[in-house]
Each structure stands twice: as structure tokens, then as C-alpha cells.
Amino acid sequence: MIQKATSTHIPQIAQLFKACIEDMDSKGIMQWNEDYPGIENIERDIERQHLYYIGETEKNIKGVITINSIQDKQYVNINWKYGGKVMVIHRLAVHPDCQGQGIAQQLMKFAESLAKQEGFNTIRLDAFEGNPRSQIFYRKLGY
């Protein structure tokens, strides 16, 4: 079940990000580090009610996703093919022990459903170009 994260989830989410950082580092993917995503981003995403998690229990978080309409400043001047009301996906992460179980796909389907529900007509991915696994994953989903 996918639910909004609360402040009680901060330690579990921080541990999930730490495990993902170690896993990516071991594969030569220098996407995140000890400063990013960081506790500040987790706290802000939760405060804004933009962070969702998936897991059997609140103590067993398998994956997270941040969903909002906030785009980095560097994207403002891009001539996008699709416009309108834009939803942005940030910090999609699945614990390395749970990868390959369809969790990221479930989180993305949730985001797509939420986008339709809330009247968004475009989804943009805040994705790292240097992460080949995420690039393949998003392409398989049609992005």
C-alpha cells in the first residue's frame, strides 16, 4: 500500500537513501551522496505532503517517491514538447534488497494515477542522466 510519509518515517527513509547511495556507489553511479537527498529534503517533502512510501508496515519501507509540481530553475527556459499543468517526479528510490520486485513500477503507476486525479496533463522526471538503470526503467514505462 502506498501512503503519505510522516515525520515518524524520517529514520527509515534516511536509511533507505543511505542503502541506495551505497548500492549506486558500488556500481559507479555517483548520483547521490551524504548531503543529497539528505534529511532536509526528506523533512521538507514530508512537511509539504509530497513524499509517499510503499511497504508492508510503517517500519518496513521498501520504496519512496516525491511527487509535486516543483521544477528546478534550470528547467524553466527549456522549450518543452508538452506543457500545461506539470507534475514532477523526484527522488524515486527502492531499497536495494527490494529491487526487481516491481516496487518502482507501482510507485510510478501511483504517480500517474494521482496526476490524472489531480488534473495534471504532463509528468516530468527529475532524473539523473548518469544512472543507466533509471534511464532504462523510465524508457520501459514510455517516458
PDB file of C-alpha atoms in Angstrom:
ATOM      1  CA  MET A   1       0.000   0.000   0.000  1.00  0.00           C
ATOM      2  CA  ILE A   2       1.272   3.472  -0.903  1.00  0.00           C
ATOM      3  CA  GLN A   3       0.810   6.167   1.716  1.00  0.00           C
ATOM      4  CA  LYS A   4       1.999   9.674   2.519  1.00  0.00           C
ATOM      5  CA  ALA A   5       5.069   9.685   4.707  1.00  0.00           C
ATOM      6  CA  THR A   6       5.034  11.422   8.080  1.00  0.00           C
ATOM      7  CA  SER A   7       7.804  12.650  10.362  1.00  0.00           C
ATOM      8  CA  THR A   8       7.823   9.256  12.098  1.00  0.00           C
ATOM      9  CA  HIS A   9       9.160   7.762   8.852  1.00  0.00           C
ATOM     10  CA  ILE A  10      12.235  10.003   8.616  1.00  0.00           C
ATOM     11  CA  PRO A  11      14.717   7.490  10.127  1.00  0.00           C
ATOM     12  CA  GLN A  12      13.529   4.658   7.845  1.00  0.00           C
ATOM     13  CA  ILE A  13      13.600   6.861   4.738  1.00  0.00           C
ATOM     14  CA  ALA A  14      17.071   8.166   5.614  1.00  0.00           C
ATOM     15  CA  GLN A  15      18.250   4.539   5.962  1.00  0.00           C
ATOM     16  CA  LEU A  16      16.685   3.648   2.618  1.00  0.00           C
ATOM     17  CA  PHE A  17      18.509   6.545   0.923  1.00  0.00           C
ATOM     18  CA  LYS A  18      21.771   5.528   2.632  1.00  0.00           C
ATOM     19  CA  ALA A  19      21.413   1.956   1.333  1.00  0.00           C
ATOM     20  CA  CYS A  20      20.645   3.277  -2.167  1.00  0.00           C
ATOM     21  CA  ILE A  21      23.682   5.575  -2.099  1.00  0.00           C
ATOM     22  CA  GLU A  22      25.958   2.693  -1.089  1.00  0.00           C
ATOM     23  CA  ASP A  23      24.457   0.490  -3.804  1.00  0.00           C
ATOM     24  CA  MET A  24      24.821   3.149  -6.520  1.00  0.00           C
ATOM     25  CA  ASP A  25      28.373   3.975  -5.416  1.00  0.00           C
ATOM     26  CA  SER A  26      29.306   0.299  -5.682  1.00  0.00           C
ATOM     27  CA  LYS A  27      28.057   0.386  -9.300  1.00  0.00           C
ATOM     28  CA  GLY A  28      29.919   3.584 -10.183  1.00  0.00           C
ATOM     29  CA  ILE A  29      26.766   5.727 -10.213  1.00  0.00           C
ATOM     30  CA  MET A  30      27.574   8.950  -8.378  1.00  0.00           C
ATOM     31  CA  GLN A  31      24.023  10.263  -8.305  1.00  0.00           C
ATOM     32  CA  TRP A  32      23.566  10.924  -4.598  1.00  0.00           C
ATOM     33  CA  ASN A  33      25.893  11.461  -1.649  1.00  0.00           C
ATOM     34  CA  GLU A  34      25.827  12.068   2.097  1.00  0.00           C
ATOM     35  CA  ASP A  35      24.448  15.586   1.521  1.00  0.00           C
ATOM     36  CA  TYR A  36      21.767  14.735  -1.034  1.00  0.00           C
ATOM     37  CA  PRO A  37      18.988  13.782  -0.731  1.00  0.00           C
ATOM     38  CA  GLY A  38      19.629  14.416   2.984  1.00  0.00           C
ATOM     39  CA  ILE A  39      17.361  14.826   5.976  1.00  0.00           C
ATOM     40  CA  GLU A  40      16.425  18.393   4.971  1.00  0.00           C
ATOM     41  CA  ASN A  41      14.852  17.207   1.716  1.00  0.00           C
ATOM     42  CA  ILE A  42      13.045  14.377   3.488  1.00  0.00           C
ATOM     43  CA  GLU A  43      11.664  16.750   6.138  1.00  0.00           C
ATOM     44  CA  ARG A  44      10.625  19.356   3.554  1.00  0.00           C
ATOM     45  CA  ASP A  45       8.951  16.769   1.309  1.00  0.00           C
ATOM     46  CA  ILE A  46       7.026  15.370   4.289  1.00  0.00           C
ATOM     47  CA  GLU A  47       6.054  18.834   5.532  1.00  0.00           C
ATOM     48  CA  ARG A  48       4.672  19.672   2.091  1.00  0.00           C
ATOM     49  CA  GLN A  49       2.963  16.250   1.945  1.00  0.00           C
ATOM     50  CA  HIS A  50       4.801  15.340  -1.262  1.00  0.00           C
ATOM     51  CA  LEU A  51       6.618  12.189  -0.102  1.00  0.00           C
ATOM     52  CA  TYR A  52       4.985   8.767  -0.412  1.00  0.00           C
ATOM     53  CA  TYR A  53       6.220   5.352   0.657  1.00  0.00           C
ATOM     54  CA  ILE A  54       5.426   1.740  -0.029  1.00  0.00           C
ATOM     55  CA  GLY A  55       5.893  -1.070   2.461  1.00  0.00           C
ATOM     56  CA  GLU A  56       4.055  -3.745   4.390  1.00  0.00           C
ATOM     57  CA  THR A  57       4.364  -1.769   7.615  1.00  0.00           C
ATOM     58  CA  GLU A  58       5.477   1.718   8.616  1.00  0.00           C
ATOM     59  CA  LYS A  59       8.759   0.178   9.822  1.00  0.00           C
ATOM     60  CA  ASN A  60       9.349  -1.723   6.576  1.00  0.00           C
ATOM     61  CA  ILE A  61       9.654   0.953   3.910  1.00  0.00           C
ATOM     62  CA  LYS A  62      10.633  -0.600   0.581  1.00  0.00           C
ATOM     63  CA  GLY A  63      10.469   2.435  -1.677  1.00  0.00           C
ATOM     64  CA  VAL A  64       9.718   6.145  -1.793  1.00  0.00           C
ATOM     65  CA  ILE A  65       8.765   8.798  -4.308  1.00  0.00           C
ATOM     66  CA  THR A  66       8.361  12.559  -4.095  1.00  0.00           C
ATOM     67  CA  ILE A  67       5.554  13.936  -6.242  1.00  0.00           C
ATOM     68  CA  ASN A  68       4.888  17.641  -6.706  1.00  0.00           C
ATOM     69  CA  SER A  69       4.829  20.415  -9.285  1.00  0.00           C
ATOM     70  CA  ILE A  70       8.190  21.952  -8.318  1.00  0.00           C
ATOM     71  CA  GLN A  71      10.727  22.139 -11.142  1.00  0.00           C
ATOM     72  CA  ASP A  72      14.394  23.065 -10.777  1.00  0.00           C
ATOM     73  CA  LYS A  73      15.215  26.569 -12.016  1.00  0.00           C
ATOM     74  CA  GLN A  74      17.443  25.113 -14.732  1.00  0.00           C
ATOM     75  CA  TYR A  75      14.356  23.655 -16.441  1.00  0.00           C
ATOM     76  CA  VAL A  76      12.378  26.909 -16.683  1.00  0.00           C
ATOM     77  CA  ASN A  77      13.800  28.079 -20.016  1.00  0.00           C
ATOM     78  CA  ILE A  78      13.602  24.719 -21.784  1.00  0.00           C
ATOM     79  CA  ASN A  79      11.240  24.574 -24.746  1.00  0.00           C
ATOM     80  CA  TRP A  80       9.264  21.526 -23.587  1.00  0.00           C
ATOM     81  CA  LYS A  81       7.317  19.407 -26.039  1.00  0.00           C
ATOM     82  CA  TYR A  82       4.459  19.069 -23.540  1.00  0.00           C
ATOM     83  CA  GLY A  83       3.221  21.753 -21.196  1.00  0.00           C
ATOM     84  CA  GLY A  84       0.159  22.557 -19.181  1.00  0.00           C
ATOM     85  CA  LYS A  85      -0.205  21.548 -15.570  1.00  0.00           C
ATOM     86  CA  VAL A  86       3.035  19.691 -14.796  1.00  0.00           C
ATOM     87  CA  MET A  87       3.665  17.011 -12.172  1.00  0.00           C
ATOM     88  CA  VAL A  88       7.302  16.307 -11.352  1.00  0.00           C
ATOM     89  CA  ILE A  89       8.742  13.058 -10.006  1.00  0.00           C
ATOM     90  CA  HIS A  90      11.715  13.447  -7.656  1.00  0.00           C
ATOM     91  CA  ARG A  91      13.811  11.025  -5.598  1.00  0.00           C
ATOM     92  CA  LEU A  92      12.249   7.739  -6.669  1.00  0.00           C
ATOM     93  CA  ALA A  93      14.158   5.122  -4.663  1.00  0.00           C
ATOM     94  CA  VAL A  94      13.763   1.440  -3.862  1.00  0.00           C
ATOM     95  CA  HIS A  95      15.815  -0.275  -1.181  1.00  0.00           C
ATOM     96  CA  PRO A  96      18.474  -2.456  -2.878  1.00  0.00           C
ATOM     97  CA  ASP A  97      17.146  -5.557  -1.070  1.00  0.00           C
ATOM     98  CA  CYS A  98      13.736  -4.970  -2.669  1.00  0.00           C
ATOM     99  CA  GLN A  99      14.755  -4.066  -6.211  1.00  0.00           C
ATOM    100  CA  GLY A 100      13.411  -6.208  -9.030  1.00  0.00           C
ATOM    101  CA  GLN A 101      10.049  -6.729  -7.286  1.00  0.00           C
ATOM    102  CA  GLY A 102       8.081  -4.125  -9.276  1.00  0.00           C
ATOM    103  CA  ILE A 103       8.083  -1.554  -6.469  1.00  0.00           C
ATOM    104  CA  ALA A 104       9.352   1.341  -8.607  1.00  0.00           C
ATOM    105  CA  GLN A 105       6.749   0.487 -11.222  1.00  0.00           C
ATOM    106  CA  GLN A 106       4.000   0.514  -8.562  1.00  0.00           C
ATOM    107  CA  LEU A 107       5.176   3.929  -7.357  1.00  0.00           C
ATOM    108  CA  MET A 108       5.160   5.300 -10.904  1.00  0.00           C
ATOM    109  CA  LYS A 109       1.684   3.888 -11.615  1.00  0.00           C
ATOM    110  CA  PHE A 110       0.541   5.572  -8.400  1.00  0.00           C
ATOM    111  CA  ALA A 111       2.051   8.879  -9.570  1.00  0.00           C
ATOM    112  CA  GLU A 112       0.383   8.567 -12.968  1.00  0.00           C
ATOM    113  CA  SER A 113      -2.970   7.850 -11.339  1.00  0.00           C
ATOM    114  CA  LEU A 114      -2.535  10.799  -8.969  1.00  0.00           C
ATOM    115  CA  ALA A 115      -1.661  13.027 -11.933  1.00  0.00           C
ATOM    116  CA  LYS A 116      -4.915  12.099 -13.689  1.00  0.00           C
ATOM    117  CA  GLN A 117      -6.922  12.550 -10.480  1.00  0.00           C
ATOM    118  CA  GLU A 118      -5.486  16.000  -9.825  1.00  0.00           C
ATOM    119  CA  GLY A 119      -5.770  17.274 -13.409  1.00  0.00           C
ATOM    120  CA  PHE A 120      -2.108  17.181 -14.421  1.00  0.00           C
ATOM    121  CA  ASN A 121      -1.585  16.609 -18.130  1.00  0.00           C
ATOM    122  CA  THR A 122       2.214  16.243 -18.104  1.00  0.00           C
ATOM    123  CA  ILE A 123       4.656  14.285 -15.941  1.00  0.00           C
ATOM    124  CA  ARG A 124       8.305  15.288 -15.892  1.00  0.00           C
ATOM    125  CA  LEU A 125      11.094  13.264 -14.375  1.00  0.00           C
ATOM    126  CA  ASP A 126      13.811  14.836 -12.288  1.00  0.00           C
ATOM    127  CA  ALA A 127      16.161  12.023 -13.283  1.00  0.00           C
ATOM    128  CA  PHE A 128      19.957  11.742 -13.288  1.00  0.00           C
ATOM    129  CA  GLU A 129      21.375  11.251 -16.762  1.00  0.00           C
ATOM    130  CA  GLY A 130      24.302   9.235 -15.386  1.00  0.00           C
ATOM    131  CA  ASN A 131      22.110   6.472 -13.960  1.00  0.00           C
ATOM    132  CA  PRO A 132      21.650   3.925 -16.757  1.00  0.00           C
ATOM    133  CA  ARG A 133      19.278   1.739 -14.728  1.00  0.00           C
ATOM    134  CA  SER A 134      16.828   4.572 -14.135  1.00  0.00           C
ATOM    135  CA  GLN A 135      17.081   5.654 -17.789  1.00  0.00           C
ATOM    136  CA  ILE A 136      16.168   2.115 -18.938  1.00  0.00           C
ATOM    137  CA  PHE A 137      13.388   1.892 -16.344  1.00  0.00           C
ATOM    138  CA  TYR A 138      11.738   5.156 -17.424  1.00  0.00           C
ATOM    139  CA  ARG A 139      12.027   4.274 -21.117  1.00  0.00           C
ATOM    140  CA  LYS A 140      10.306   0.929 -20.468  1.00  0.00           C
ATOM    141  CA  LEU A 141       7.438   2.881 -18.936  1.00  0.00           C
ATOM    142  CA  GLY A 142       7.176   5.007 -22.062  1.00  0.00           C
ATOM    143  CA  TYR A 143       8.980   8.153 -20.921  1.00  0.00           C
TER     144      TYR A 143
END
